[in-house]
Structures are given as C-alpha cells and as structure tokens.
Amino acid sequence: MLGERAPPSHGGDGNMSFRQVPYVSVHARVEKGVAVRKHLRKYLESSAASHTAMSHHLLNDAHIVSMQPDEISKTCMDEVFRMLHKYNHTVGTKSVEVSRSLSELAAPLDNSGKLKKWNKDTYNLVHTPDPIQLSPSSRAIAAAEDERAAGQEYEDAKSALHSAIEHRDDMVEGATEASQMAEDDRLETMTLILHQFVQTKQAALVAEMEALKELAKVVGSLDRNAALQQYIVDHMQPDITHRHSKAMFLVEWHWKWHLERVELAKSEPEDYLNLTSDSIRCLQEHNITVFDVEVMKEFVASCFVTPDLSRMIGSERKVPTKHRHRFVDPTAGRALYRLDVVRQVILAALNHQRAFGVELTVPT
C-alpha cells in the first residue's frame, strides 16, 4: 500500500521513518479523494447546485494539499540555516580562544623586562622542577587540548551541517513526489467534474429542446376560431351570452376584412404615377385605362397655379378636359370617384404636388 515499506534487510523493526510521513499523508488524501468523488457523483445526479458546491470544496482541498510541499521545504531550510548559524558560532568562539592563548604565550616577547622575567622563569623551571612553576607548559598543553577539542567540535558541526543538507534534500524530494501525486489527483478530479458537468448540461439542453418541440406542435395546431369560441365558452354567463356572440361576429368580420385588405394591398401597384405592366394589369381589372389615369393627373394639375409636371404627364399629346366629368359627376351611372383605384391615383397626384409646395388656384 502507498506509504508503507517492508522491514529493512539489515534488521530493525521496519517502523515508519520521517521520510515516509509525506507518503502516508498523500495516501490519506487519496482515500479521501475517492470518497469525495463517490459523494460528488451522487450529488451531480440529483442537483447541479450541489455539484457546484462540491466542486468548490474539492478545489479548496487540492489547494491546501498543493501548499504543503512549500511548508515542508521552508521547514528544511530553517533547519539548515540554524545549523549554519551554530557552525559559525562554534568556529568563531574557538578561533577567539586560540588567539587569546597565542597572545598570552607571545606577551613576554613584547617587552624586554618581561623577556628577562620570562627567561628567569624558564631557568628556574629547568633547574627547579617545581610543579607549581610549570604554568607556561601547562598552559601550552591546555591550549593544545583546547585546539584539539575545537577541531573535534568543528568536525562535529561540519558533519551536522552535511547531515542537515542531506536531510533537506531528502525532504524536498519527498515533498516534490507528494505534490506531484496531489496535483495528479486534483487534475483527475477536475476532469471528472467538468465531464459530468458537460453531460448534465447536454441532458438539460436535450430536455429543453424536446419541450420546445412539443410547444411548437401545440402552437402550430392552434385554431383561431376554435380558440375564440373556447374563450367565449369559458367566460360565458347566461345574462350576457348574446353580447359574446356579437363580439365574436365582429371579431370575425374584422379579421376577414383585414385579410381582404392585405390581399388587395399585395395586388396594388407601388406607384400610380409611374405605371408598369403589373400596374396596368391591376387597372384593367377595375376597368380603368392608362388614358383615364392621365385624365385624373391632368385634372389634379389644373387645380394648382404652377403645378410640377415632371411625373404628371405620361405622353406628349394634350389630354382633353371633357373627360373630367366621368370622375367627378356623382349622378353618373357608374360613380368612378368611389373606386379605390381612382382615389389612390388622385391621392398620389396630390401628394406629389404637395411635396413641391405649389399654390392652389382660386375658383372664379
């Protein structure tokens, strides 16, 4: 299992060492990630909102795991700096002690009087071997012993520094492996979340499209008359039933009239002053000729003092005025001025003159 090792071949109880701690933590994180993914799958099947909350929770855990290698590396570096400080302090202290001992040994050489005293003490030391007078030699021996102790302490500090550096490298390696495993688990979890999110969205869109198709079928099958009749039946009251019937009749009449107007508008020409083949066909359906249109345009132009004739005269020959009564005589057998086509032609001619702001003639 991840994080566990077999007993070493050289003996020992095989207990977990300090280097195995990150692997055990990662193993616990992996087991936790498996449980969380199971719960996440259940939440995603039931609600999209629960899916979002769980994804945020997992991402926060992954962020915390990714921060642990940095903390381990920082702890190792602090330990290395502490050992370096201890090493420098030890080396500096012993160097000061050695310098002090050497200065004490060389002090008699700095003064002639002290040199004579030192020679006398040396002479007495040689000729009078008294243990009390052996202090310079004892000092030298003590200084040598201190120097050897300082060298040993220096070696111990150096070894401790090397051990701390090696331990730091091991910890960094273990933290890097743990961070890599945590990152792989985080990416796997995120991929699963996104994949299930896409599947949920696709299922929701498919259901929405099916509902819209059903709605389109219902809208397409609606009948206007049946809907009006059903509305009247649903809101029917015995004392105002006849009013509902009249209202439905008026609505139906207005609808038919609107449809007829739409069909007539489609067949009417766009411009009555500039006739085309389609416009002429529409006039012929109402027994109106092109000459009749010219008569009406000439009649409208005669009502103004200085009319604009750019679009009023369709041919160079002069239009006689004797035909005007056909369109203005209400006693004629066929009142042409009542036709919609005649009204449209006269209205178009008047609008054309109105655009130029010409002045009307005054009848005498």
mmCIF file of C-alpha atoms in Angstrom:
data_model
loop_
_atom_site.group_PDB
_atom_site.id
_atom_site.type_symbol
_atom_site.label_atom_id
_atom_site.label_comp_id
_atom_site.label_asym_id
_atom_site.label_seq_id
_atom_site.Cartn_x
_atom_site.Cartn_y
_atom_site.Cartn_z
ATOM 1 C CA MET A 1 0.000 0.000 0.000
ATOM 2 C CA LEU A 2 1.179 3.528 -0.674
ATOM 3 C CA GLY A 3 3.195 4.959 2.206
ATOM 4 C CA GLU A 4 4.168 1.567 3.774
ATOM 5 C CA ARG A 5 7.547 -0.184 3.426
ATOM 6 C CA ALA A 6 8.746 -3.689 4.186
ATOM 7 C CA PRO A 7 11.197 -4.266 7.091
ATOM 8 C CA PRO A 8 14.779 -3.463 6.030
ATOM 9 C CA SER A 9 17.099 -6.323 5.143
ATOM 10 C CA HIS A 10 19.795 -5.149 7.580
ATOM 11 C CA GLY A 11 17.445 -5.542 10.526
ATOM 12 C CA GLY A 12 15.223 -3.218 12.523
ATOM 13 C CA ASP A 13 11.520 -3.137 13.299
ATOM 14 C CA GLY A 14 10.520 -1.569 9.981
ATOM 15 C CA ASN A 15 8.685 1.306 11.652
ATOM 16 C CA MET A 16 7.740 4.320 9.600
ATOM 17 C CA SER A 17 10.594 6.794 9.311
ATOM 18 C CA PHE A 18 10.389 10.536 8.974
ATOM 19 C CA ARG A 19 10.811 10.365 5.178
ATOM 20 C CA GLN A 20 7.687 8.219 4.917
ATOM 21 C CA VAL A 21 5.406 10.775 6.551
ATOM 22 C CA PRO A 22 4.545 12.653 3.293
ATOM 23 C CA TYR A 23 3.642 9.407 1.551
ATOM 24 C CA VAL A 24 1.255 8.460 4.360
ATOM 25 C CA SER A 25 -0.341 11.920 4.123
ATOM 26 C CA VAL A 26 -0.752 11.530 0.389
ATOM 27 C CA HIS A 27 -2.290 8.075 0.907
ATOM 28 C CA ALA A 28 -4.817 9.627 3.309
ATOM 29 C CA ARG A 29 -5.570 12.351 0.752
ATOM 30 C CA VAL A 30 -6.079 9.761 -1.997
ATOM 31 C CA GLU A 31 -8.503 7.768 0.155
ATOM 32 C CA LYS A 32 -10.338 10.983 0.983
ATOM 33 C CA GLY A 33 -10.438 11.952 -2.718
ATOM 34 C CA VAL A 34 -12.038 8.590 -3.630
ATOM 35 C CA ALA A 35 -14.766 9.067 -1.030
ATOM 36 C CA VAL A 36 -15.382 12.633 -2.121
ATOM 37 C CA ARG A 37 -15.707 11.592 -5.776
ATOM 38 C CA LYS A 38 -18.337 8.995 -4.830
ATOM 39 C CA HIS A 39 -20.378 11.604 -2.969
ATOM 40 C CA LEU A 40 -19.841 14.062 -5.815
ATOM 41 C CA ARG A 41 -21.241 11.594 -8.368
ATOM 42 C CA LYS A 42 -24.418 11.215 -6.293
ATOM 43 C CA TYR A 43 -24.819 14.976 -5.907
ATOM 44 C CA LEU A 44 -24.334 15.573 -9.643
ATOM 45 C CA GLU A 45 -27.082 13.108 -10.489
ATOM 46 C CA SER A 46 -29.545 14.862 -8.187
ATOM 47 C CA SER A 47 -28.792 18.604 -8.459
ATOM 48 C CA ALA A 48 -26.491 20.894 -10.405
ATOM 49 C CA ALA A 49 -26.259 23.283 -7.449
ATOM 50 C CA SER A 50 -24.876 20.557 -5.145
ATOM 51 C CA HIS A 51 -22.420 19.662 -7.903
ATOM 52 C CA THR A 52 -21.084 23.235 -7.945
ATOM 53 C CA ALA A 53 -20.697 23.402 -4.155
ATOM 54 C CA MET A 54 -18.842 20.083 -4.016
ATOM 55 C CA SER A 55 -16.503 21.121 -6.836
ATOM 56 C CA HIS A 56 -15.544 24.266 -4.879
ATOM 57 C CA HIS A 57 -14.899 22.126 -1.789
ATOM 58 C CA LEU A 58 -12.630 19.746 -3.715
ATOM 59 C CA LEU A 59 -10.686 22.597 -5.319
ATOM 60 C CA ASN A 60 -10.056 24.146 -1.886
ATOM 61 C CA ASP A 61 -8.724 20.812 -0.559
ATOM 62 C CA ALA A 62 -6.464 20.456 -3.582
ATOM 63 C CA HIS A 63 -5.135 23.983 -2.996
ATOM 64 C CA ILE A 64 -4.315 23.138 0.647
ATOM 65 C CA VAL A 65 -2.513 19.943 -0.433
ATOM 66 C CA SER A 66 -0.504 21.880 -3.023
ATOM 67 C CA MET A 67 0.670 24.295 -0.300
ATOM 68 C CA GLN A 68 2.114 21.530 1.979
ATOM 69 C CA PRO A 69 5.332 20.935 -0.056
ATOM 70 C CA ASP A 70 6.180 24.643 0.276
ATOM 71 C CA GLU A 71 5.758 24.448 4.060
ATOM 72 C CA ILE A 72 7.978 21.334 4.260
ATOM 73 C CA SER A 73 10.653 22.999 2.131
ATOM 74 C CA LYS A 74 10.530 26.105 4.321
ATOM 75 C CA THR A 75 10.970 23.966 7.492
ATOM 76 C CA CYS A 76 14.003 22.192 5.994
ATOM 77 C CA MET A 77 15.625 25.484 5.004
ATOM 78 C CA ASP A 78 15.090 26.863 8.517
ATOM 79 C CA GLU A 79 16.871 23.799 9.945
ATOM 80 C CA VAL A 80 19.804 24.268 7.545
ATOM 81 C CA PHE A 81 20.159 27.937 8.486
ATOM 82 C CA ARG A 82 20.066 27.067 12.178
ATOM 83 C CA MET A 83 22.893 24.537 11.752
ATOM 84 C CA LEU A 84 24.927 27.067 9.735
ATOM 85 C CA HIS A 85 24.492 29.631 12.498
ATOM 86 C CA LYS A 86 25.599 27.098 15.105
ATOM 87 C CA TYR A 87 28.616 26.143 12.974
ATOM 88 C CA ASN A 88 29.689 29.757 12.519
ATOM 89 C CA HIS A 89 29.245 30.472 16.234
ATOM 90 C CA THR A 90 31.395 27.440 17.219
ATOM 91 C CA VAL A 91 34.162 28.251 14.746
ATOM 92 C CA GLY A 92 34.223 31.907 15.840
ATOM 93 C CA THR A 93 34.352 31.057 19.570
ATOM 94 C CA LYS A 94 37.212 28.594 19.214
ATOM 95 C CA SER A 95 39.154 30.973 16.997
ATOM 96 C CA VAL A 96 38.899 33.661 19.687
ATOM 97 C CA GLU A 97 40.123 31.234 22.362
ATOM 98 C CA VAL A 98 43.104 30.141 20.242
ATOM 99 C CA SER A 99 44.011 33.768 19.528
ATOM 100 C CA ARG A 100 43.840 34.618 23.233
ATOM 101 C CA SER A 101 46.118 31.704 24.163
ATOM 102 C CA LEU A 102 48.664 32.603 21.497
ATOM 103 C CA SER A 103 48.671 36.263 22.620
ATOM 104 C CA GLU A 104 49.279 35.167 26.208
ATOM 105 C CA LEU A 105 52.210 32.987 25.090
ATOM 106 C CA ALA A 106 53.699 35.784 22.969
ATOM 107 C CA ALA A 107 53.116 38.560 25.552
ATOM 108 C CA PRO A 108 56.596 38.268 27.248
ATOM 109 C CA LEU A 109 58.263 38.874 23.897
ATOM 110 C CA ASP A 110 56.715 42.307 23.577
ATOM 111 C CA ASN A 111 58.730 43.888 26.438
ATOM 112 C CA SER A 112 62.396 43.497 27.371
ATOM 113 C CA GLY A 113 61.620 43.452 31.078
ATOM 114 C CA LYS A 114 59.039 40.817 30.558
ATOM 115 C CA LEU A 115 61.516 38.917 28.364
ATOM 116 C CA LYS A 116 64.113 38.888 31.208
ATOM 117 C CA LYS A 117 61.441 37.719 33.630
ATOM 118 C CA TRP A 118 60.373 35.046 31.177
ATOM 119 C CA ASN A 119 63.999 33.848 30.780
ATOM 120 C CA LYS A 120 64.384 33.779 34.563
ATOM 121 C CA ASP A 121 61.221 31.780 34.921
ATOM 122 C CA THR A 122 62.456 29.402 32.265
ATOM 123 C CA TYR A 123 65.786 28.987 34.023
ATOM 124 C CA ASN A 124 64.090 28.323 37.328
ATOM 125 C CA LEU A 125 61.768 25.917 35.579
ATOM 126 C CA VAL A 126 64.702 23.945 34.203
ATOM 127 C CA HIS A 127 66.807 23.920 37.336
ATOM 128 C CA THR A 128 63.973 23.830 39.864
ATOM 129 C CA PRO A 129 61.403 21.347 38.665
ATOM 130 C CA ASP A 130 58.648 22.506 40.942
ATOM 131 C CA PRO A 131 55.093 21.592 39.693
ATOM 132 C CA ILE A 132 53.831 24.973 40.737
ATOM 133 C CA GLN A 133 56.342 26.717 38.418
ATOM 134 C CA LEU A 134 55.318 24.670 35.359
ATOM 135 C CA SER A 135 52.495 27.038 34.457
ATOM 136 C CA PRO A 136 53.649 28.059 30.899
ATOM 137 C CA SER A 137 53.995 24.426 29.862
ATOM 138 C CA SER A 138 50.641 23.620 31.412
ATOM 139 C CA ARG A 139 49.133 26.495 29.546
ATOM 140 C CA ALA A 140 50.587 25.230 26.281
ATOM 141 C CA ILE A 141 49.272 21.750 26.932
ATOM 142 C CA ALA A 142 45.837 23.162 27.831
ATOM 143 C CA ALA A 143 45.863 25.328 24.707
ATOM 144 C CA ALA A 144 46.701 22.276 22.588
ATOM 145 C CA GLU A 145 43.928 20.310 24.242
ATOM 146 C CA ASP A 146 41.513 23.175 23.599
ATOM 147 C CA GLU A 147 42.649 23.343 19.997
ATOM 148 C CA ARG A 148 42.055 19.609 19.566
ATOM 149 C CA ALA A 149 38.624 19.958 21.209
ATOM 150 C CA ALA A 150 37.829 22.922 18.967
ATOM 151 C CA GLY A 151 38.886 20.887 15.903
ATOM 152 C CA GLN A 152 36.692 17.990 17.048
ATOM 153 C CA GLU A 153 33.765 20.325 17.636
ATOM 154 C CA TYR A 154 34.413 21.853 14.218
ATOM 155 C CA GLU A 155 34.258 18.405 12.626
ATOM 156 C CA ASP A 156 31.069 17.616 14.545
ATOM 157 C CA ALA A 157 29.460 20.842 13.371
ATOM 158 C CA LYS A 158 30.592 20.146 9.816
ATOM 159 C CA SER A 159 29.113 16.650 9.937
ATOM 160 C CA ALA A 160 25.875 18.016 11.387
ATOM 161 C CA LEU A 161 25.713 20.561 8.576
ATOM 162 C CA HIS A 162 26.207 17.862 5.940
ATOM 163 C CA SER A 163 23.530 15.716 7.598
ATOM 164 C CA ALA A 164 21.101 18.654 7.642
ATOM 165 C CA ILE A 165 21.741 19.350 3.951
ATOM 166 C CA GLU A 166 21.210 15.684 3.077
ATOM 167 C CA HIS A 167 18.041 15.599 5.177
ATOM 168 C CA ARG A 168 16.816 18.744 3.408
ATOM 169 C CA ASP A 169 17.414 17.155 0.009
ATOM 170 C CA ASP A 170 15.505 14.046 1.058
ATOM 171 C CA MET A 171 12.607 16.110 2.371
ATOM 172 C CA VAL A 172 12.474 18.199 -0.823
ATOM 173 C CA GLU A 173 12.419 15.049 -2.937
ATOM 174 C CA GLY A 174 9.642 13.530 -0.858
ATOM 175 C CA ALA A 175 7.650 16.759 -0.887
ATOM 176 C CA THR A 176 8.027 17.012 -4.667
ATOM 177 C CA GLU A 177 6.703 13.489 -5.150
ATOM 178 C CA ALA A 178 3.810 14.165 -2.777
ATOM 179 C CA SER A 179 2.993 17.418 -4.587
ATOM 180 C CA GLN A 180 3.045 15.619 -7.943
ATOM 181 C CA MET A 181 0.654 12.944 -6.695
ATOM 182 C CA ALA A 182 -1.665 15.550 -5.193
ATOM 183 C CA GLU A 183 -1.617 17.532 -8.450
ATOM 184 C CA ASP A 184 -2.442 14.384 -10.466
ATOM 185 C CA ASP A 185 -5.346 13.625 -8.138
ATOM 186 C CA ARG A 186 -6.590 17.221 -8.383
ATOM 187 C CA LEU A 187 -6.459 17.200 -12.180
ATOM 188 C CA GLU A 188 -8.259 13.848 -12.309
ATOM 189 C CA THR A 189 -10.984 15.173 -10.006
ATOM 190 C CA MET A 190 -11.376 18.377 -12.005
ATOM 191 C CA THR A 191 -11.597 16.411 -15.282
ATOM 192 C CA LEU A 192 -14.318 14.198 -13.808
ATOM 193 C CA ILE A 193 -16.238 17.240 -12.561
ATOM 194 C CA LEU A 194 -16.081 19.016 -15.924
ATOM 195 C CA HIS A 195 -17.044 15.861 -17.814
ATOM 196 C CA GLN A 196 -20.085 15.285 -15.628
ATOM 197 C CA PHE A 197 -20.990 18.979 -15.828
ATOM 198 C CA VAL A 198 -20.966 18.798 -19.636
ATOM 199 C CA GLN A 199 -23.103 15.639 -19.569
ATOM 200 C CA THR A 200 -25.617 17.309 -17.243
ATOM 201 C CA LYS A 201 -25.798 20.417 -19.426
ATOM 202 C CA GLN A 202 -26.269 18.314 -22.551
ATOM 203 C CA ALA A 203 -29.086 16.352 -20.920
ATOM 204 C CA ALA A 204 -30.766 19.594 -19.821
ATOM 205 C CA LEU A 205 -30.485 21.074 -23.315
ATOM 206 C CA VAL A 206 -31.912 17.915 -24.882
ATOM 207 C CA ALA A 207 -34.871 18.009 -22.485
ATOM 208 C CA GLU A 208 -35.388 21.720 -23.216
ATOM 209 C CA MET A 209 -35.330 21.103 -26.988
ATOM 210 C CA GLU A 210 -37.911 18.336 -26.645
ATOM 211 C CA ALA A 211 -40.143 20.640 -24.596
ATOM 212 C CA LEU A 212 -39.793 23.384 -27.218
ATOM 213 C CA LYS A 213 -40.707 20.933 -29.972
ATOM 214 C CA GLU A 214 -43.848 19.936 -28.076
ATOM 215 C CA LEU A 215 -44.698 23.612 -27.582
ATOM 216 C CA ALA A 216 -44.183 24.282 -31.289
ATOM 217 C CA LYS A 217 -46.570 21.443 -32.112
ATOM 218 C CA VAL A 218 -49.177 22.869 -29.750
ATOM 219 C CA VAL A 219 -48.782 26.373 -31.200
ATOM 220 C CA GLY A 220 -48.980 25.033 -34.749
ATOM 221 C CA SER A 221 -52.166 23.124 -34.010
ATOM 222 C CA LEU A 222 -53.979 26.144 -32.573
ATOM 223 C CA ASP A 223 -57.074 27.237 -34.477
ATOM 224 C CA ARG A 224 -58.029 30.879 -34.145
ATOM 225 C CA ASN A 225 -61.771 30.360 -34.447
ATOM 226 C CA ALA A 226 -61.740 27.448 -32.033
ATOM 227 C CA ALA A 227 -59.657 29.459 -29.561
ATOM 228 C CA LEU A 228 -62.133 32.363 -29.679
ATOM 229 C CA GLN A 229 -65.098 30.092 -29.249
ATOM 230 C CA GLN A 230 -63.398 28.281 -26.360
ATOM 231 C CA TYR A 231 -62.591 31.619 -24.730
ATOM 232 C CA ILE A 232 -66.225 32.692 -25.003
ATOM 233 C CA VAL A 233 -67.455 29.374 -23.632
ATOM 234 C CA ASP A 234 -65.042 29.522 -20.716
ATOM 235 C CA HIS A 235 -66.201 33.057 -19.786
ATOM 236 C CA MET A 236 -69.865 32.603 -20.709
ATOM 237 C CA GLN A 237 -72.568 33.949 -18.450
ATOM 238 C CA PRO A 238 -76.313 33.405 -19.078
ATOM 239 C CA ASP A 239 -77.218 37.094 -18.921
ATOM 240 C CA ILE A 240 -74.588 38.321 -21.431
ATOM 241 C CA THR A 241 -74.343 35.392 -23.827
ATOM 242 C CA HIS A 242 -75.776 37.447 -26.739
ATOM 243 C CA ARG A 243 -73.066 40.085 -26.214
ATOM 244 C CA HIS A 244 -70.372 37.451 -26.513
ATOM 245 C CA SER A 245 -71.921 36.217 -29.739
ATOM 246 C CA LYS A 246 -71.971 39.737 -31.210
ATOM 247 C CA ALA A 247 -68.411 40.305 -30.133
ATOM 248 C CA MET A 248 -67.279 37.091 -31.805
ATOM 249 C CA PHE A 249 -69.126 38.033 -35.014
ATOM 250 C CA LEU A 250 -67.493 41.485 -35.075
ATOM 251 C CA VAL A 251 -64.051 39.985 -34.438
ATOM 252 C CA GLU A 252 -64.522 37.501 -37.273
ATOM 253 C CA TRP A 253 -65.777 40.205 -39.638
ATOM 254 C CA HIS A 254 -62.856 42.468 -38.812
ATOM 255 C CA TRP A 255 -60.404 39.602 -39.348
ATOM 256 C CA LYS A 256 -61.842 38.765 -42.774
ATOM 257 C CA TRP A 257 -61.845 42.431 -43.741
ATOM 258 C CA HIS A 258 -58.181 42.660 -42.673
ATOM 259 C CA LEU A 259 -57.273 39.632 -44.796
ATOM 260 C CA GLU A 260 -59.051 41.142 -47.797
ATOM 261 C CA ARG A 261 -57.178 44.409 -47.358
ATOM 262 C CA VAL A 262 -53.899 42.534 -47.181
ATOM 263 C CA GLU A 263 -54.650 40.702 -50.434
ATOM 264 C CA LEU A 264 -55.669 43.945 -52.152
ATOM 265 C CA ALA A 265 -52.511 45.664 -50.954
ATOM 266 C CA LYS A 266 -50.433 42.876 -52.462
ATOM 267 C CA SER A 267 -52.117 43.354 -55.863
ATOM 268 C CA GLU A 268 -51.985 47.156 -55.861
ATOM 269 C CA PRO A 269 -49.094 48.870 -57.711
ATOM 270 C CA GLU A 270 -46.383 50.613 -55.725
ATOM 271 C CA ASP A 271 -46.545 53.866 -57.696
ATOM 272 C CA TYR A 272 -49.673 55.076 -59.549
ATOM 273 C CA LEU A 273 -47.788 57.894 -61.268
ATOM 274 C CA ASN A 274 -45.220 55.576 -62.880
ATOM 275 C CA LEU A 275 -47.242 52.706 -64.329
ATOM 276 C CA THR A 276 -45.662 49.366 -65.201
ATOM 277 C CA SER A 277 -47.044 46.244 -66.800
ATOM 278 C CA ASP A 278 -48.212 44.920 -63.414
ATOM 279 C CA SER A 279 -49.828 48.263 -62.561
ATOM 280 C CA ILE A 280 -51.662 48.332 -65.909
ATOM 281 C CA ARG A 281 -52.990 44.847 -65.251
ATOM 282 C CA CYS A 282 -54.352 45.983 -61.884
ATOM 283 C CA LEU A 283 -56.075 48.988 -63.522
ATOM 284 C CA GLN A 284 -57.634 46.801 -66.169
ATOM 285 C CA GLU A 285 -59.162 44.590 -63.518
ATOM 286 C CA HIS A 286 -61.153 47.653 -62.361
ATOM 287 C CA ASN A 287 -61.998 48.758 -65.965
ATOM 288 C CA ILE A 288 -59.611 51.736 -65.717
ATOM 289 C CA THR A 289 -57.297 52.503 -68.643
ATOM 290 C CA VAL A 290 -53.990 54.349 -68.811
ATOM 291 C CA PHE A 291 -55.766 57.234 -70.508
ATOM 292 C CA ASP A 292 -58.128 57.513 -67.568
ATOM 293 C CA VAL A 293 -55.117 57.820 -65.260
ATOM 294 C CA GLU A 294 -53.742 60.633 -67.442
ATOM 295 C CA VAL A 295 -57.103 62.408 -67.273
ATOM 296 C CA MET A 296 -57.087 62.274 -63.478
ATOM 297 C CA LYS A 297 -53.468 63.511 -63.307
ATOM 298 C CA GLU A 298 -54.324 66.397 -65.671
ATOM 299 C CA PHE A 299 -57.330 67.270 -63.544
ATOM 300 C CA VAL A 300 -55.231 67.406 -60.352
ATOM 301 C CA ALA A 301 -52.552 69.506 -62.096
ATOM 302 C CA SER A 302 -55.190 72.009 -63.230
ATOM 303 C CA CYS A 303 -56.065 72.696 -59.593
ATOM 304 C CA PHE A 304 -52.684 74.373 -58.965
ATOM 305 C CA VAL A 305 -51.278 77.658 -60.278
ATOM 306 C CA THR A 306 -47.857 76.360 -61.324
ATOM 307 C CA PRO A 307 -48.007 72.565 -60.989
ATOM 308 C CA ASP A 308 -45.000 70.310 -61.277
ATOM 309 C CA LEU A 309 -45.437 68.224 -64.445
ATOM 310 C CA SER A 310 -42.310 66.057 -64.156
ATOM 311 C CA ARG A 311 -44.384 62.991 -63.365
ATOM 312 C CA MET A 312 -47.867 64.197 -64.175
ATOM 313 C CA ILE A 313 -47.875 63.977 -67.985
ATOM 314 C CA GLY A 314 -47.301 60.496 -69.344
ATOM 315 C CA SER A 315 -47.383 61.403 -73.059
ATOM 316 C CA GLU A 316 -46.669 64.484 -75.186
ATOM 317 C CA ARG A 317 -50.192 64.815 -76.592
ATOM 318 C CA LYS A 318 -52.578 67.066 -74.736
ATOM 319 C CA VAL A 319 -55.274 65.451 -72.616
ATOM 320 C CA PRO A 320 -58.762 66.904 -73.321
ATOM 321 C CA THR A 321 -60.751 68.240 -70.380
ATOM 322 C CA LYS A 322 -64.096 66.825 -71.473
ATOM 323 C CA HIS A 323 -63.417 63.526 -69.778
ATOM 324 C CA ARG A 324 -63.094 65.018 -66.304
ATOM 325 C CA HIS A 325 -66.804 64.711 -65.556
ATOM 326 C CA ARG A 326 -66.539 60.938 -65.566
ATOM 327 C CA PHE A 327 -64.595 61.096 -62.304
ATOM 328 C CA VAL A 328 -66.397 63.998 -60.589
ATOM 329 C CA ASP A 329 -70.057 63.505 -61.554
ATOM 330 C CA PRO A 330 -71.946 61.840 -58.678
ATOM 331 C CA THR A 331 -75.070 61.368 -60.873
ATOM 332 C CA ALA A 332 -73.283 59.202 -63.427
ATOM 333 C CA GLY A 333 -74.373 55.631 -63.794
ATOM 334 C CA ARG A 334 -71.015 54.413 -62.559
ATOM 335 C CA ALA A 335 -69.512 56.686 -59.894
ATOM 336 C CA LEU A 336 -65.855 56.204 -60.671
ATOM 337 C CA TYR A 337 -64.721 58.506 -57.898
ATOM 338 C CA ARG A 338 -65.926 55.903 -55.402
ATOM 339 C CA LEU A 339 -63.451 53.308 -56.628
ATOM 340 C CA ASP A 340 -60.366 52.753 -54.511
ATOM 341 C CA VAL A 341 -58.127 52.804 -57.561
ATOM 342 C CA VAL A 342 -59.365 56.257 -58.620
ATOM 343 C CA ARG A 343 -58.884 57.563 -55.074
ATOM 344 C CA GLN A 344 -55.344 56.177 -54.936
ATOM 345 C CA VAL A 345 -54.377 57.828 -58.248
ATOM 346 C CA ILE A 346 -55.792 61.217 -57.203
ATOM 347 C CA LEU A 347 -54.151 60.938 -53.759
ATOM 348 C CA ALA A 348 -50.763 60.111 -55.300
ATOM 349 C CA ALA A 349 -51.006 63.129 -57.630
ATOM 350 C CA LEU A 350 -51.942 65.443 -54.759
ATOM 351 C CA ASN A 351 -49.062 64.185 -52.604
ATOM 352 C CA HIS A 352 -46.660 64.804 -55.483
ATOM 353 C CA GLN A 353 -47.795 68.441 -55.807
ATOM 354 C CA ARG A 354 -47.760 68.842 -52.061
ATOM 355 C CA ALA A 355 -44.078 67.862 -51.951
ATOM 356 C CA PHE A 356 -43.240 70.941 -54.058
ATOM 357 C CA GLY A 357 -45.442 73.330 -52.038
ATOM 358 C CA VAL A 358 -47.265 74.754 -55.071
ATOM 359 C CA GLU A 359 -50.207 77.148 -54.721
ATOM 360 C CA LEU A 360 -53.828 76.165 -55.385
ATOM 361 C CA THR A 361 -55.901 78.061 -57.919
ATOM 362 C CA VAL A 362 -58.751 80.258 -56.724
ATOM 363 C CA PRO A 363 -62.120 79.448 -58.430
ATOM 364 C CA THR A 364 -63.871 82.393 -60.106
#
